Amino acid sequence: LLNNMDIQTTYQQTILYAAAKHQAVKQRLPGTENLPYVIHLSDVAMEILIASQHTENFNTKLAVQAALLHDVVEDTKTTLDELRLIYGEEVTEAVSALTKNDELTTKEEQMVDSLKRIQSQPKEVWAVKLADRITNLQKPPSKWTKQRKINYHAEAQMILDALGEGNAYLASRLATKITEYEFYFKS
Ligand code: NI
């Protein structure tokens, strides 16, 4: 069913689905009082849509769906089996690679493992991870310690090193954001 839809209709269907899933667990946008998490999903999809205009041979529909669904398994009660029924195998594999394995103990192990799985996916999935971190390198929540900001900055560089060659446009944007983020812990 979704295969026959244009990108705009796919976007609208998918953001409704994802917003409801994140709302069902009352997930808020980090760093805000009460704003809905769907803002983050929309930000990532926005980066992807602009990147699609700067990228040859880009499957925009796959990338937009992966962008809007990238946190739905990690953060809500949604299962990969449910995604497979609605969105099919390609989108489900993308979301699976973008989902941390919580059986691994440290955050670093989880990140290294996820990056490795993303590298075995189409370049659109690499692009979603780059876009995710670009949008997350805004002003950090005020409760974050300096060390947490330093770690987040280092992790962003790790993402860029692992996935940068997947999308030149987003890699360049992420590199700029990484440099700008230093302001939050060097000042
Ligand atoms: Ni995210």
mmCIF file of C-alpha atoms and ligand atoms in Angstrom:
data_model
loop_
_atom_site.group_PDB
_atom_site.id
_atom_site.type_symbol
_atom_site.label_atom_id
_atom_site.label_comp_id
_atom_site.label_asym_id
_atom_site.label_seq_id
_atom_site.Cartn_x
_atom_site.Cartn_y
_atom_site.Cartn_z
ATOM 1 C CA LEU A 1 0.000 0.000 0.000
ATOM 2 C CA LEU A 2 2.696 2.485 1.052
ATOM 3 C CA ASN A 3 4.720 1.564 -2.025
ATOM 4 C CA ASN A 4 2.241 3.310 -4.290
ATOM 5 C CA MET A 5 2.237 6.602 -2.416
ATOM 6 C CA ASP A 6 4.125 9.716 -3.450
ATOM 7 C CA ILE A 7 6.748 11.118 -1.083
ATOM 8 C CA GLN A 8 4.506 13.851 0.281
ATOM 9 C CA THR A 9 1.709 11.436 1.164
ATOM 10 C CA THR A 10 4.219 8.969 2.588
ATOM 11 C CA TYR A 11 5.654 11.743 4.776
ATOM 12 C CA GLN A 12 2.210 12.672 6.094
ATOM 13 C CA GLN A 13 1.210 9.077 6.828
ATOM 14 C CA THR A 14 4.523 8.243 8.477
ATOM 15 C CA ILE A 15 4.776 11.325 10.692
ATOM 16 C CA LEU A 16 1.241 10.708 11.991
ATOM 17 C CA TYR A 17 2.162 7.114 12.819
ATOM 18 C CA ALA A 18 5.448 8.026 14.510
ATOM 19 C CA ALA A 19 4.033 11.018 16.415
ATOM 20 C CA ALA A 20 1.279 8.835 17.885
ATOM 21 C CA LYS A 21 3.803 6.173 18.938
ATOM 22 C CA HIS A 22 6.096 8.640 20.709
ATOM 23 C CA GLN A 23 3.092 10.443 22.222
ATOM 24 C CA ALA A 24 1.776 7.138 23.597
ATOM 25 C CA VAL A 25 4.868 6.926 25.834
ATOM 26 C CA LYS A 26 4.691 10.678 26.532
ATOM 27 C CA GLN A 27 8.159 11.252 25.106
ATOM 28 C CA ARG A 28 9.113 14.929 25.202
ATOM 29 C CA LEU A 29 11.712 16.858 23.239
ATOM 30 C CA PRO A 30 14.861 16.858 25.411
ATOM 31 C CA GLY A 31 15.759 20.268 26.751
ATOM 32 C CA THR A 32 12.166 21.525 26.608
ATOM 33 C CA GLU A 33 9.418 21.559 29.204
ATOM 34 C CA ASN A 34 6.647 19.877 27.340
ATOM 35 C CA LEU A 35 7.172 19.985 23.588
ATOM 36 C CA PRO A 36 6.365 16.776 21.687
ATOM 37 C CA TYR A 37 9.155 14.491 20.462
ATOM 38 C CA VAL A 38 7.801 14.599 16.909
ATOM 39 C CA ILE A 39 9.631 17.934 16.487
ATOM 40 C CA HIS A 40 12.920 15.971 16.499
ATOM 41 C CA LEU A 41 11.598 13.531 13.887
ATOM 42 C CA SER A 42 10.441 16.385 11.679
ATOM 43 C CA ASP A 43 13.831 18.123 12.043
ATOM 44 C CA VAL A 44 15.646 14.970 10.882
ATOM 45 C CA ALA A 45 13.260 14.541 7.930
ATOM 46 C CA MET A 46 13.766 18.220 7.014
ATOM 47 C CA GLU A 47 17.551 17.701 6.875
ATOM 48 C CA ILE A 48 16.996 14.638 4.700
ATOM 49 C CA LEU A 49 14.695 16.434 2.251
ATOM 50 C CA ILE A 50 17.207 19.247 1.763
ATOM 51 C CA ALA A 51 20.089 16.766 1.492
ATOM 52 C CA SER A 52 18.110 14.882 -1.174
ATOM 53 C CA GLN A 53 18.377 17.958 -3.412
ATOM 54 C CA HIS A 54 22.169 17.821 -3.114
ATOM 55 C CA THR A 55 22.623 14.044 -3.531
ATOM 56 C CA GLU A 56 22.721 11.949 -6.701
ATOM 57 C CA ASN A 57 20.789 8.667 -6.826
ATOM 58 C CA PHE A 58 19.085 9.261 -3.496
ATOM 59 C CA ASN A 59 16.048 7.190 -2.503
ATOM 60 C CA THR A 60 14.207 10.051 -0.824
ATOM 61 C CA LYS A 61 11.182 7.988 0.109
ATOM 62 C CA LEU A 62 13.250 5.378 1.964
ATOM 63 C CA ALA A 63 15.287 8.111 3.656
ATOM 64 C CA VAL A 64 12.218 10.092 4.746
ATOM 65 C CA GLN A 65 10.559 7.012 6.206
ATOM 66 C CA ALA A 66 13.743 5.979 8.021
ATOM 67 C CA ALA A 67 14.105 9.548 9.335
ATOM 68 C CA LEU A 68 10.572 9.708 10.730
ATOM 69 C CA LEU A 69 10.763 6.182 12.192
ATOM 70 C CA HIS A 70 14.409 6.177 13.359
ATOM 71 C CA ASP A 71 13.600 6.281 17.107
ATOM 72 C CA VAL A 72 10.255 4.455 17.096
ATOM 73 C CA VAL A 73 11.628 1.040 18.094
ATOM 74 C CA GLU A 74 14.290 2.362 20.481
ATOM 75 C CA ASP A 75 11.966 4.726 22.367
ATOM 76 C CA THR A 76 8.409 3.339 22.098
ATOM 77 C CA LYS A 77 6.653 -0.002 22.377
ATOM 78 C CA THR A 78 6.690 -0.506 18.600
ATOM 79 C CA THR A 79 8.272 -3.756 17.403
ATOM 80 C CA LEU A 80 10.221 -4.485 14.231
ATOM 81 C CA ASP A 81 7.528 -7.029 13.323
ATOM 82 C CA GLU A 82 4.855 -4.328 13.417
ATOM 83 C CA LEU A 83 7.004 -2.037 11.242
ATOM 84 C CA ARG A 84 7.593 -4.870 8.772
ATOM 85 C CA LEU A 85 3.857 -5.338 8.280
ATOM 86 C CA ILE A 86 3.230 -1.644 7.620
ATOM 87 C CA TYR A 87 6.448 -0.394 6.000
ATOM 88 C CA GLY A 88 8.073 -3.514 4.570
ATOM 89 C CA GLU A 89 11.513 -5.058 4.832
ATOM 90 C CA GLU A 90 13.747 -2.234 3.562
ATOM 91 C CA VAL A 91 12.438 0.407 5.985
ATOM 92 C CA THR A 92 12.400 -2.078 8.855
ATOM 93 C CA GLU A 93 16.042 -3.064 8.280
ATOM 94 C CA ALA A 94 16.947 0.636 8.217
ATOM 95 C CA VAL A 95 15.189 1.311 11.532
ATOM 96 C CA SER A 96 16.716 -1.819 13.042
ATOM 97 C CA ALA A 97 20.244 -0.612 12.210
ATOM 98 C CA LEU A 98 19.408 2.810 13.698
ATOM 99 C CA THR A 99 18.212 1.164 16.936
ATOM 100 C CA LYS A 100 20.722 0.604 19.739
ATOM 101 C CA ASN A 101 21.103 -2.929 21.071
ATOM 102 C CA ASP A 102 20.305 -2.490 24.773
ATOM 103 C CA GLU A 103 21.856 -5.850 25.596
ATOM 104 C CA LEU A 104 25.259 -4.218 25.153
ATOM 105 C CA THR A 105 26.327 -2.641 28.413
ATOM 106 C CA THR A 106 28.056 0.635 27.623
ATOM 107 C CA LYS A 107 26.853 3.537 25.502
ATOM 108 C CA GLU A 108 30.068 3.362 23.504
ATOM 109 C CA GLU A 109 29.618 -0.335 22.694
ATOM 110 C CA GLN A 110 26.029 0.407 21.631
ATOM 111 C CA MET A 111 27.182 3.221 19.342
ATOM 112 C CA VAL A 112 30.033 1.237 17.755
ATOM 113 C CA ASP A 113 27.661 -1.683 17.137
ATOM 114 C CA SER A 114 24.923 0.502 15.620
ATOM 115 C CA LEU A 115 27.403 2.336 13.364
ATOM 116 C CA LYS A 116 28.670 -1.012 12.082
ATOM 117 C CA ARG A 117 25.129 -2.148 11.292
ATOM 118 C CA ILE A 118 24.323 1.184 9.596
ATOM 119 C CA GLN A 119 27.414 0.728 7.390
ATOM 120 C CA SER A 120 25.863 -2.453 5.990
ATOM 121 C CA GLN A 121 22.729 -0.509 4.988
ATOM 122 C CA PRO A 122 22.018 1.715 1.948
ATOM 123 C CA LYS A 123 23.597 5.204 2.000
ATOM 124 C CA GLU A 124 20.167 6.719 2.829
ATOM 125 C CA VAL A 125 20.439 5.109 6.286
ATOM 126 C CA TRP A 126 23.895 6.626 6.787
ATOM 127 C CA ALA A 127 22.326 9.959 5.860
ATOM 128 C CA VAL A 128 19.626 9.592 8.528
ATOM 129 C CA LYS A 129 22.223 9.016 11.242
ATOM 130 C CA LEU A 130 24.214 12.058 10.092
ATOM 131 C CA ALA A 131 21.007 14.149 10.009
ATOM 132 C CA ASP A 132 20.027 12.888 13.461
ATOM 133 C CA ARG A 133 23.273 14.112 15.018
ATOM 134 C CA ILE A 134 23.197 17.409 13.073
ATOM 135 C CA THR A 135 19.807 18.220 14.574
ATOM 136 C CA ASN A 136 20.936 17.056 18.035
ATOM 137 C CA LEU A 137 23.928 19.410 18.110
ATOM 138 C CA GLN A 138 21.798 22.357 19.154
ATOM 139 C CA LYS A 139 22.244 24.117 22.505
ATOM 140 C CA PRO A 140 22.526 21.299 25.099
ATOM 141 C CA PRO A 141 20.041 21.044 27.996
ATOM 142 C CA SER A 142 21.146 23.298 30.875
ATOM 143 C CA LYS A 143 21.418 20.347 33.284
ATOM 144 C CA TRP A 144 24.143 18.678 31.194
ATOM 145 C CA THR A 145 27.606 18.621 32.791
ATOM 146 C CA LYS A 146 30.682 19.784 30.915
ATOM 147 C CA GLN A 147 31.879 16.170 30.676
ATOM 148 C CA ARG A 148 28.598 15.062 29.139
ATOM 149 C CA LYS A 149 28.900 17.770 26.480
ATOM 150 C CA ILE A 150 32.521 16.753 25.779
ATOM 151 C CA ASN A 151 31.427 13.122 25.390
ATOM 152 C CA TYR A 152 28.552 14.091 23.088
ATOM 153 C CA HIS A 153 30.938 16.118 20.968
ATOM 154 C CA ALA A 154 33.404 13.197 20.718
ATOM 155 C CA GLU A 155 30.576 10.813 19.827
ATOM 156 C CA ALA A 156 29.465 13.160 17.022
ATOM 157 C CA GLN A 157 32.998 13.049 15.602
ATOM 158 C CA MET A 158 32.867 9.242 15.765
ATOM 159 C CA ILE A 159 29.614 9.275 13.760
ATOM 160 C CA LEU A 160 31.145 11.620 11.184
ATOM 161 C CA ASP A 161 34.269 9.453 10.861
ATOM 162 C CA ALA A 162 32.213 6.262 10.437
ATOM 163 C CA LEU A 163 29.465 7.550 8.127
ATOM 164 C CA GLY A 164 30.651 10.797 6.550
ATOM 165 C CA GLU A 165 31.413 9.207 3.201
ATOM 166 C CA GLY A 166 27.762 8.156 2.959
ATOM 167 C CA ASN A 167 26.616 11.700 2.196
ATOM 168 C CA ALA A 168 28.983 14.560 1.352
ATOM 169 C CA TYR A 169 26.415 17.308 1.918
ATOM 170 C CA LEU A 170 25.377 16.124 5.394
ATOM 171 C CA ALA A 171 28.980 15.287 6.321
ATOM 172 C CA SER A 172 29.936 18.877 5.636
ATOM 173 C CA ARG A 173 27.004 20.182 7.688
ATOM 174 C CA LEU A 174 27.846 17.847 10.575
ATOM 175 C CA ALA A 175 31.514 18.922 10.526
ATOM 176 C CA THR A 176 30.405 22.562 10.886
ATOM 177 C CA LYS A 177 27.985 21.719 13.728
ATOM 178 C CA ILE A 178 30.703 19.767 15.556
ATOM 179 C CA THR A 179 33.011 22.785 15.468
ATOM 180 C CA GLU A 180 30.231 25.150 16.570
ATOM 181 C CA TYR A 181 29.273 22.842 19.468
ATOM 182 C CA GLU A 182 32.679 23.430 21.093
ATOM 183 C CA PHE A 183 31.326 26.819 22.173
ATOM 184 C CA TYR A 184 29.115 25.055 24.739
ATOM 185 C CA PHE A 185 31.993 23.523 26.702
ATOM 186 C CA LYS A 186 35.037 25.618 25.842
ATOM 187 C CA SER A 187 33.610 28.942 26.935
HETATM 188 NI NI NI B 1 17.073 10.741 16.997
#
